[in-house]
Short mmCIF file of C-alpha atoms and ligand atoms in Angstrom, two decimals:
data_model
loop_
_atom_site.label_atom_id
_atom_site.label_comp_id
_atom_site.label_asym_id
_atom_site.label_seq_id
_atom_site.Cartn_x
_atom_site.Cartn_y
_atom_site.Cartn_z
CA UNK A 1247 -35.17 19.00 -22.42
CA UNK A 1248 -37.94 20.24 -19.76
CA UNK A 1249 -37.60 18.71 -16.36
CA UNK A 1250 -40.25 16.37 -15.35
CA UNK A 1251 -42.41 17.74 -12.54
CA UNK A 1252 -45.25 15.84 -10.75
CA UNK A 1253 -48.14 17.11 -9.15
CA UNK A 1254 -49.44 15.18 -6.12
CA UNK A 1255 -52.96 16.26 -6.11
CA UNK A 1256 -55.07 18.80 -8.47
CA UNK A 1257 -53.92 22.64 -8.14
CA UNK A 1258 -55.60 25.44 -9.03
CA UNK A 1259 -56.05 25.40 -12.85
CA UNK A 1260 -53.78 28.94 -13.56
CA UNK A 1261 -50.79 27.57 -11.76
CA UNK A 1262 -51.07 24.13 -13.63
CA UNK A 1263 -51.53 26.24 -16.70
CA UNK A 1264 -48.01 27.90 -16.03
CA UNK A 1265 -45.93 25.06 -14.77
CA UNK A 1266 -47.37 23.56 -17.73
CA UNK A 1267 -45.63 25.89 -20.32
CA UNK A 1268 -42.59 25.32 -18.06
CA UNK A 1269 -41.88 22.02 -17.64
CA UNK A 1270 -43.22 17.68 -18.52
CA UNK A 1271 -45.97 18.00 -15.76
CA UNK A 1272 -47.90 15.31 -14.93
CA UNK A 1273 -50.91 15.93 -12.71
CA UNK A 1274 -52.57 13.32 -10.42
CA UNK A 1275 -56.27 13.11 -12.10
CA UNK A 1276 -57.58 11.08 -9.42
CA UNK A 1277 -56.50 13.60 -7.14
CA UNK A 1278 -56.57 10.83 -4.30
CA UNK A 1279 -53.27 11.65 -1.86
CA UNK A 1280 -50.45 9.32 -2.99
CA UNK A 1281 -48.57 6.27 -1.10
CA UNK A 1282 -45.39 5.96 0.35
CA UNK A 1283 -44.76 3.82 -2.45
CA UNK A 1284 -46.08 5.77 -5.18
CA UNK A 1285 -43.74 8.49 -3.60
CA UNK A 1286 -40.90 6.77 -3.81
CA UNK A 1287 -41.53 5.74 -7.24
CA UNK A 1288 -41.94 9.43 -8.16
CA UNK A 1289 -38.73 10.30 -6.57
CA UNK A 1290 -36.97 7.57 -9.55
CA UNK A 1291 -39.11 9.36 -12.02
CA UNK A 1292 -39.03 13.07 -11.82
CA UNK A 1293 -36.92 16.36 -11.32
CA UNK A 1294 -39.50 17.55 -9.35
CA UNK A 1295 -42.24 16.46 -6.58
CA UNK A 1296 -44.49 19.07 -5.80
CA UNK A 1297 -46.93 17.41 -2.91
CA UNK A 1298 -49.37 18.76 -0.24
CA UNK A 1299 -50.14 17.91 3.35
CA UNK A 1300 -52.00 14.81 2.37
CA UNK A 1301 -48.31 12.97 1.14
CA UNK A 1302 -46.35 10.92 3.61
CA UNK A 1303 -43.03 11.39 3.07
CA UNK A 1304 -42.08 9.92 5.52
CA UNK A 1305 -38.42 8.01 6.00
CA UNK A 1306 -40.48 4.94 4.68
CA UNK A 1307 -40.91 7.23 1.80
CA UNK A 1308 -37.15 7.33 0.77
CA UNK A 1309 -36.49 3.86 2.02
CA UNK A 1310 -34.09 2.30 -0.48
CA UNK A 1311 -33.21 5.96 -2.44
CA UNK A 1312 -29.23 6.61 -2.63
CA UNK A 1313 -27.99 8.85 -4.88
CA UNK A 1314 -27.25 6.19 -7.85
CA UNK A 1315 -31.27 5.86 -7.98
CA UNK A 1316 -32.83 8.67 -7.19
CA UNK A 1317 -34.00 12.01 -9.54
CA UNK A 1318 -35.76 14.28 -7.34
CA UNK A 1319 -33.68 17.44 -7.08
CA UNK A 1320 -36.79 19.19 -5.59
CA UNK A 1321 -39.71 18.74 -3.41
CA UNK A 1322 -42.04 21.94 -3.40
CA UNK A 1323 -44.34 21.57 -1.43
CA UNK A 1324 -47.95 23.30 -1.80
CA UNK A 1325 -48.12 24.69 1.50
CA UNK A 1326 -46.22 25.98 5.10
CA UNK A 1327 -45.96 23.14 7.34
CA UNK A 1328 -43.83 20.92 6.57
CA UNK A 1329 -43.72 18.22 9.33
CA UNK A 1330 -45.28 15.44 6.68
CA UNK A 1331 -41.42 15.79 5.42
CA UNK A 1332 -38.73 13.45 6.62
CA UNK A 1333 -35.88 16.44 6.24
CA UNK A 1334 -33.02 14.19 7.53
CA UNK A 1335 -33.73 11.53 3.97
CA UNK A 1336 -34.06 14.61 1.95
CA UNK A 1337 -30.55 16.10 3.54
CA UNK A 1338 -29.09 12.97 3.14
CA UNK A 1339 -30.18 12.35 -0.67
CA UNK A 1340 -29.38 16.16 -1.27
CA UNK A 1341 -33.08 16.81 -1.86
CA UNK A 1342 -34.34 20.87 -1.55
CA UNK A 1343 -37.38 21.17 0.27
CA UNK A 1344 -39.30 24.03 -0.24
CA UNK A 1345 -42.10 25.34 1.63
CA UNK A 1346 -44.89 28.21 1.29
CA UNK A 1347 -44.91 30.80 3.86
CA UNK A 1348 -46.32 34.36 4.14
CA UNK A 1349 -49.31 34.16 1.48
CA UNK A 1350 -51.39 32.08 3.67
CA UNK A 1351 -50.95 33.64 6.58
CA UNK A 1352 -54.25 36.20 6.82
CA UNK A 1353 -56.39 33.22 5.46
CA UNK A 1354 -55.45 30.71 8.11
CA UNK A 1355 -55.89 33.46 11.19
CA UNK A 1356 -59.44 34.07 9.58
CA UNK A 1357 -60.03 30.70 10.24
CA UNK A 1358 -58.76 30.63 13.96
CA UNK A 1359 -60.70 33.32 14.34
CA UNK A 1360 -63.51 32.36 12.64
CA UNK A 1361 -63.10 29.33 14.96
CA UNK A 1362 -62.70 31.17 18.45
CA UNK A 1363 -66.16 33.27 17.36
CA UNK A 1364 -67.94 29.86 16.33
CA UNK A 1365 -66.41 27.90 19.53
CA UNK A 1366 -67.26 30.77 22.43
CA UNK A 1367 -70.75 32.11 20.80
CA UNK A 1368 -71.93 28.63 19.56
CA UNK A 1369 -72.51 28.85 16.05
CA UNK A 1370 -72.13 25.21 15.19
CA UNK A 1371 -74.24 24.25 18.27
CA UNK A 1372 -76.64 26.77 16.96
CA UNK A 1373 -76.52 26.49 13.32
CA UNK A 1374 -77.44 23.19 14.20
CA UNK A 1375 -80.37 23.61 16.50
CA UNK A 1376 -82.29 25.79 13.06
CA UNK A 1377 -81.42 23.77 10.79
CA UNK A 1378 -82.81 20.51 12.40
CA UNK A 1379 -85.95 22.54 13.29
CA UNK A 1380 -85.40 22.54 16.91
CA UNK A 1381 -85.77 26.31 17.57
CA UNK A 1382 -88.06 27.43 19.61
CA UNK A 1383 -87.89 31.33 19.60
CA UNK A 1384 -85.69 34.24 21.48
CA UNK A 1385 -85.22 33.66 25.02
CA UNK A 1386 -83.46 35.23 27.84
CA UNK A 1387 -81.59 32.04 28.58
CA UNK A 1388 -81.13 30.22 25.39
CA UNK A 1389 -77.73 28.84 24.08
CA UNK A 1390 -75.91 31.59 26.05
CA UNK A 1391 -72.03 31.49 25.28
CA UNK A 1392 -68.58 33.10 26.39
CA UNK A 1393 -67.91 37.52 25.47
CA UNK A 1394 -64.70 37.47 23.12
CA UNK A 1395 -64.27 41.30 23.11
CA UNK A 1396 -62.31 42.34 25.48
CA UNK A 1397 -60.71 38.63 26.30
CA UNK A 1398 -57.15 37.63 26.75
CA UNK A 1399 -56.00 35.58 23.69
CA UNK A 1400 -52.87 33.69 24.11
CA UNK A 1401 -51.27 32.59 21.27
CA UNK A 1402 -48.75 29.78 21.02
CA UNK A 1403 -45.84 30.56 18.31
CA UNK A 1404 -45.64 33.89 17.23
CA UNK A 1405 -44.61 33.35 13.88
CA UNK A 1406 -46.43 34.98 10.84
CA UNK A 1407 -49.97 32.83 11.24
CA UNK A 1408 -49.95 34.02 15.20
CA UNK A 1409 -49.05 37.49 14.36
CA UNK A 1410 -51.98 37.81 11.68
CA UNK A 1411 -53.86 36.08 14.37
CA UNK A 1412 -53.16 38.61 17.55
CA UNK A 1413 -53.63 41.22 14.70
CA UNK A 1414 -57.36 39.99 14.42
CA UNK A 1415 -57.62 39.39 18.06
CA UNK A 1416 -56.54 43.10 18.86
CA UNK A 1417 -59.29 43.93 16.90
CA UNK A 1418 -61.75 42.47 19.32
CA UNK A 1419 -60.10 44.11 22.39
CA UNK A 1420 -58.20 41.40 23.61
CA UNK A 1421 -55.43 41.37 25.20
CA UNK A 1422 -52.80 39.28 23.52
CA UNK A 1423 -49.91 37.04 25.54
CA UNK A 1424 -47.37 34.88 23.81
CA UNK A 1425 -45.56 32.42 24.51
CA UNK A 1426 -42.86 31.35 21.68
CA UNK A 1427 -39.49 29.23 22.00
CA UNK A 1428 -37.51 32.27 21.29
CA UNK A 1429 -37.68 35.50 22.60
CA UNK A 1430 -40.28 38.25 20.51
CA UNK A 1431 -38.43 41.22 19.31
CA UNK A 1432 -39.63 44.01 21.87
CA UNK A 1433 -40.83 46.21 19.44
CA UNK A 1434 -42.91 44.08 17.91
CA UNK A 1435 -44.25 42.88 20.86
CA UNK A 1436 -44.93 46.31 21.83
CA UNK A 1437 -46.58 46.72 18.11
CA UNK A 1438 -49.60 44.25 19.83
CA UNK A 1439 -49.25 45.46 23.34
CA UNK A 1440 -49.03 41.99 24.07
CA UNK A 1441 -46.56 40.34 26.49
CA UNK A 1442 -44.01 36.91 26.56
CA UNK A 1443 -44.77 34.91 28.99
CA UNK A 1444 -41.60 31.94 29.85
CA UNK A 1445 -43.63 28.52 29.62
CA UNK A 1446 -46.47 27.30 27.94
CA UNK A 1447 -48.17 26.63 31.59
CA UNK A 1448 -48.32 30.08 32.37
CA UNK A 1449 -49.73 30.85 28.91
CA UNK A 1450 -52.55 28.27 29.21
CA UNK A 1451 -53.50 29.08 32.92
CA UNK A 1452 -54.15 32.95 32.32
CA UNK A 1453 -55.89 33.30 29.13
CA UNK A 1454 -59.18 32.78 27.53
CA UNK A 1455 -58.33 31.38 24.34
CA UNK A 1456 -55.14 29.37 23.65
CA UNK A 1457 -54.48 29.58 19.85
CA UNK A 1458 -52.03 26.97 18.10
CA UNK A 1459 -49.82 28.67 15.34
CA UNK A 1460 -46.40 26.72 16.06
CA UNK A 1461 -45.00 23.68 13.61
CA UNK A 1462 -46.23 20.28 13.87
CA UNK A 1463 -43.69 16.96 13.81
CA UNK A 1464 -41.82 15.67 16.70
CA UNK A 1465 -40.83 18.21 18.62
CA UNK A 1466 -44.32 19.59 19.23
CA UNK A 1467 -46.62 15.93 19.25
CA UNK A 1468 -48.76 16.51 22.05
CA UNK A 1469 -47.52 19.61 23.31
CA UNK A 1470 -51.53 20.39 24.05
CA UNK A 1471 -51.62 17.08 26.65
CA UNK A 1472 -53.64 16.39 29.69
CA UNK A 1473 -51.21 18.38 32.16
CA UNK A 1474 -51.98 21.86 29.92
CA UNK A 1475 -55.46 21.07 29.64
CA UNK A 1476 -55.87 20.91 33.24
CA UNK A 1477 -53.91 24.13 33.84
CA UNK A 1478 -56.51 25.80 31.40
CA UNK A 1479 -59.42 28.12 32.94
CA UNK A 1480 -62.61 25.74 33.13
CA UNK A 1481 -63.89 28.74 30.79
CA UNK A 1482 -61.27 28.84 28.52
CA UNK A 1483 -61.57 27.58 24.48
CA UNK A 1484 -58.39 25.87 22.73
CA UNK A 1485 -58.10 26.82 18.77
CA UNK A 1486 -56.30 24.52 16.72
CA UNK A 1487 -55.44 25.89 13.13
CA UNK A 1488 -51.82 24.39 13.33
CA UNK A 1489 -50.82 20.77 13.24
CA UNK A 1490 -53.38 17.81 14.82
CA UNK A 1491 -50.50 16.71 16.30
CA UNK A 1492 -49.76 19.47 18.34
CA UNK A 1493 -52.84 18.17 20.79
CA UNK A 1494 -53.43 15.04 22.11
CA UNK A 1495 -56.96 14.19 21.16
CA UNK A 1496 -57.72 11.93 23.67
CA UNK A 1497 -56.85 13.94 26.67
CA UNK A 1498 -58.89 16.84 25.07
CA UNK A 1499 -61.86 15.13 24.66
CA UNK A 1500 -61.95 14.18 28.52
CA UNK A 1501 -60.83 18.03 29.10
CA UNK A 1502 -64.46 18.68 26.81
CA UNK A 1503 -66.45 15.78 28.57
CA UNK A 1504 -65.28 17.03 32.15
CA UNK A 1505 -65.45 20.34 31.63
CA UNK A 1506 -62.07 21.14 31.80
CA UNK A 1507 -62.42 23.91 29.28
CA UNK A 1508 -65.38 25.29 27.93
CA UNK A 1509 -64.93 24.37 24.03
CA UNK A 1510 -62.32 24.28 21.47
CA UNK A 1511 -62.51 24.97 17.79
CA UNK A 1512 -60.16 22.78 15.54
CA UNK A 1513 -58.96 23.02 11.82
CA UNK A 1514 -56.41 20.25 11.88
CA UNK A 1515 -56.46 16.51 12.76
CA UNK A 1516 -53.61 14.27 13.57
CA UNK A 1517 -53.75 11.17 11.47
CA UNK A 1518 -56.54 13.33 9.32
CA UNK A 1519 -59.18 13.62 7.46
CA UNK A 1520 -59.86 10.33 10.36
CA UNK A 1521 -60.80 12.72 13.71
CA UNK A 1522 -61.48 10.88 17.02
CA UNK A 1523 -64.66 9.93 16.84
CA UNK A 1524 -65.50 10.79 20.32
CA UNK A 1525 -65.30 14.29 18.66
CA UNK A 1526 -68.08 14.05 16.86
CA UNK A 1527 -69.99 13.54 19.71
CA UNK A 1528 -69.73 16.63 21.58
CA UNK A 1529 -71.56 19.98 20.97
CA UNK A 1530 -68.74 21.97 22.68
CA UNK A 1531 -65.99 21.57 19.64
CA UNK A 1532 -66.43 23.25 16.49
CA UNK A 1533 -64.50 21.38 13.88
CA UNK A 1534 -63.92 22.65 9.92
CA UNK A 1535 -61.84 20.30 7.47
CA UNK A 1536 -58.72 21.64 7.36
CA UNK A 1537 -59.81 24.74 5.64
CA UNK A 1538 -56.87 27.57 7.00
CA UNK A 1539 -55.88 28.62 3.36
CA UNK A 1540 -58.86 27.73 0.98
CA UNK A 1541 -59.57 31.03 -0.34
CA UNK A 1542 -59.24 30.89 -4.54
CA UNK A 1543 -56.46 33.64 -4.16
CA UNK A 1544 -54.79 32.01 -1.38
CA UNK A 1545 -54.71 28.75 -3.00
CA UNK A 1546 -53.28 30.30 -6.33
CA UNK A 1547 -50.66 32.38 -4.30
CA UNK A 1548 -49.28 29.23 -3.18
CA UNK A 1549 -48.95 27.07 -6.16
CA UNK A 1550 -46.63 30.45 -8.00
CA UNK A 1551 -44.61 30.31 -4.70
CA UNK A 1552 -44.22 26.70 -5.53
CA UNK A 1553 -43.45 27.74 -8.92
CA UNK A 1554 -41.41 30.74 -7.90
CA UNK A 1555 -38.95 28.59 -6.00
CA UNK A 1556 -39.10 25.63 -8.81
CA UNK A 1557 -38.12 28.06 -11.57
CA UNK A 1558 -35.07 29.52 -8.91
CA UNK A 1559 -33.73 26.17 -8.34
CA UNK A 1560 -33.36 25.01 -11.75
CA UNK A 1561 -31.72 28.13 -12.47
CA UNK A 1562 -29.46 27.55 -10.55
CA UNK A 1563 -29.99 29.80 -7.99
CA UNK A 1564 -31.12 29.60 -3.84
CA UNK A 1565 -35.11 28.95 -3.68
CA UNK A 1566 -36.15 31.87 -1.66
CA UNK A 1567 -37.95 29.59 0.70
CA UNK A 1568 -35.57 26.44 0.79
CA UNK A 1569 -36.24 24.35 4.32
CA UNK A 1570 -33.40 22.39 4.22
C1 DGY B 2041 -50.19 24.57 5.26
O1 DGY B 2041 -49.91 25.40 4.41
O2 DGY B 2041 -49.37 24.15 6.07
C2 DGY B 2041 -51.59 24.05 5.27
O3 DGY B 2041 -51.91 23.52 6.50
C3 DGY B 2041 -51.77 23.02 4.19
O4 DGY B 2041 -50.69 22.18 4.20
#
């Protein structure tokens, strides 16, 4: 008998194609991200729950599953963060959580990129300006933003995503600094020219950019709060392509108001697609819908690494990228 997988929300069609030759699949045709409830219903009902950033699973989620009534063996989820994943009721019910590292990783530092360019030469501000007809012509002084080249970029995790994203930043001339919980091998350090520095303070008060590329969840809520934003260069951008919760989003929109720090570009939303609405309100944040991996090939790579680590597990063997 196949196993009975469950798709959260719509994938790309190929990889529903294949996991449909594999396995009972039933896809979500509303596409519309699924309860707590609905989770936990799933969990009784299938061998599999493959779900994306948009499902809760939070211990609310796997309130009342024990072993007697539970048939999730797997959750696979369709993308790297993880932090939407209560891992202590998925250790305790013996669940494998699977994640979807590496294939994303180029995309998503596009995006901070593409968000530190927008954010310090005012693309959204002046993108804008044209398109509500409010142009007046070339000037000397008009809409005048911040040089990149030759910047210092400081990036905040130096995992894959920050790597790919100090890779970029190279490219522009910066000069890259780090900070990261654990200490950077030297030689790839040395591969960026970049240097460690000990706390996130001294990151945020000597660089230009501060780029976000560490996990979301509890032990990083707010780790961009009003003492780091103050510490930041009143000319300095913050780039969020992380996890909304990594910065509170009331103490940066005073930091934008007050002038703090020049701008910030952001990807990622805590409690999202809802943003502070004070957000919308000011001209000196970019901000993109969560858009780090959308690329068609991208978005494919990461429903076979889904699939990849599905197929492992029920063959008995370790899923290559097994969380807990
Ligand atoms: C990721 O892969 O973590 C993306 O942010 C979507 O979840």
């Amino acid at each position: 008998m196949k196993a009975k997988v469950i798709l959260t929300r719509r994938w790309p069609t190929a990889v529903e194609q294949q996991l449909a030759e594999q396995y009972d699949v039933t896809l979500n045709d509303t596409d519309e991200p699924m309860s707590p409830e609905q989770l936990r219903a799933a969990m009784q009902e299938y061998d599999a729950v493959l779900p994306t950033v948009t499902d809760r699973f939070t211990a609310e989620a796997f309130d009342g599953l024990t072993a007697d009534n539970i048939r999730t063996k797997i959750i696979g989820n369709y993308g790297v963060g993880f932090s939407h994943i209560d891992l202590d009721s998925a250790k305790r019910l013996n669940i494998a959580v699977t994640n979807t590292p590496d294939v994303l990783s180029e995309c998503t530092a596009d995006i901070a990129i593409l968000l530190m360019l927008m954010a310090a030469r005012r693309g959204g501000e002046g993108e804008r300006e044209v398109r509500s007809n409010q142009w007046t012509g070339w000037r000397p002084t008009h809409m005048i933003g911040h040089k990149v080249s030759g910047a210092t970029f400081g990036v905040v995790g130096f995992g894959r995503i920050g790597q790919e994203t100090a890779r970029r930043a190279k490219g522009f001339g910066m000069n890259v600094r780090v900070f990261n919980r654990s200490k950077v091998d030297a030689a790839v350090l040395s591969s960026f020219e970049a240097t460690q520095v000990d706390t996130l303070a001294e990151l945020a008060a000597s660089v230009d950019f501060l780029s976000l590329h560490c996990p979301g969840g509890a032990a990083n809520t707010h780790l961009i709060n009003a003492d780091i934003l103050k510490l930041m260069k009143p000319s300095s951008f913050l780039i969020n392509t992380a996890r909304g919760e990594v910065v509170d989003d009331k103490a940066l929109v005073v930091a934008l108001k007050t002038g703090q720090i020049a701008g910030a570009g952001l990807d990622v939303f805590e409690g999202e697609p809802a943003l502070n609405p004070d957000l919308l309100k000011l001209e000196n944040v970019v901000l993109l819908p969560h858009l780090g991996s959308a690329t068609a090939t991208t978005r494919e790579a990461m429903g076979f690494r889904v699939s990849d680590n599905l197929a492992q597990y029920f063959r008995g063997e370790e899923p290559t990228d097994r969380v807990v």
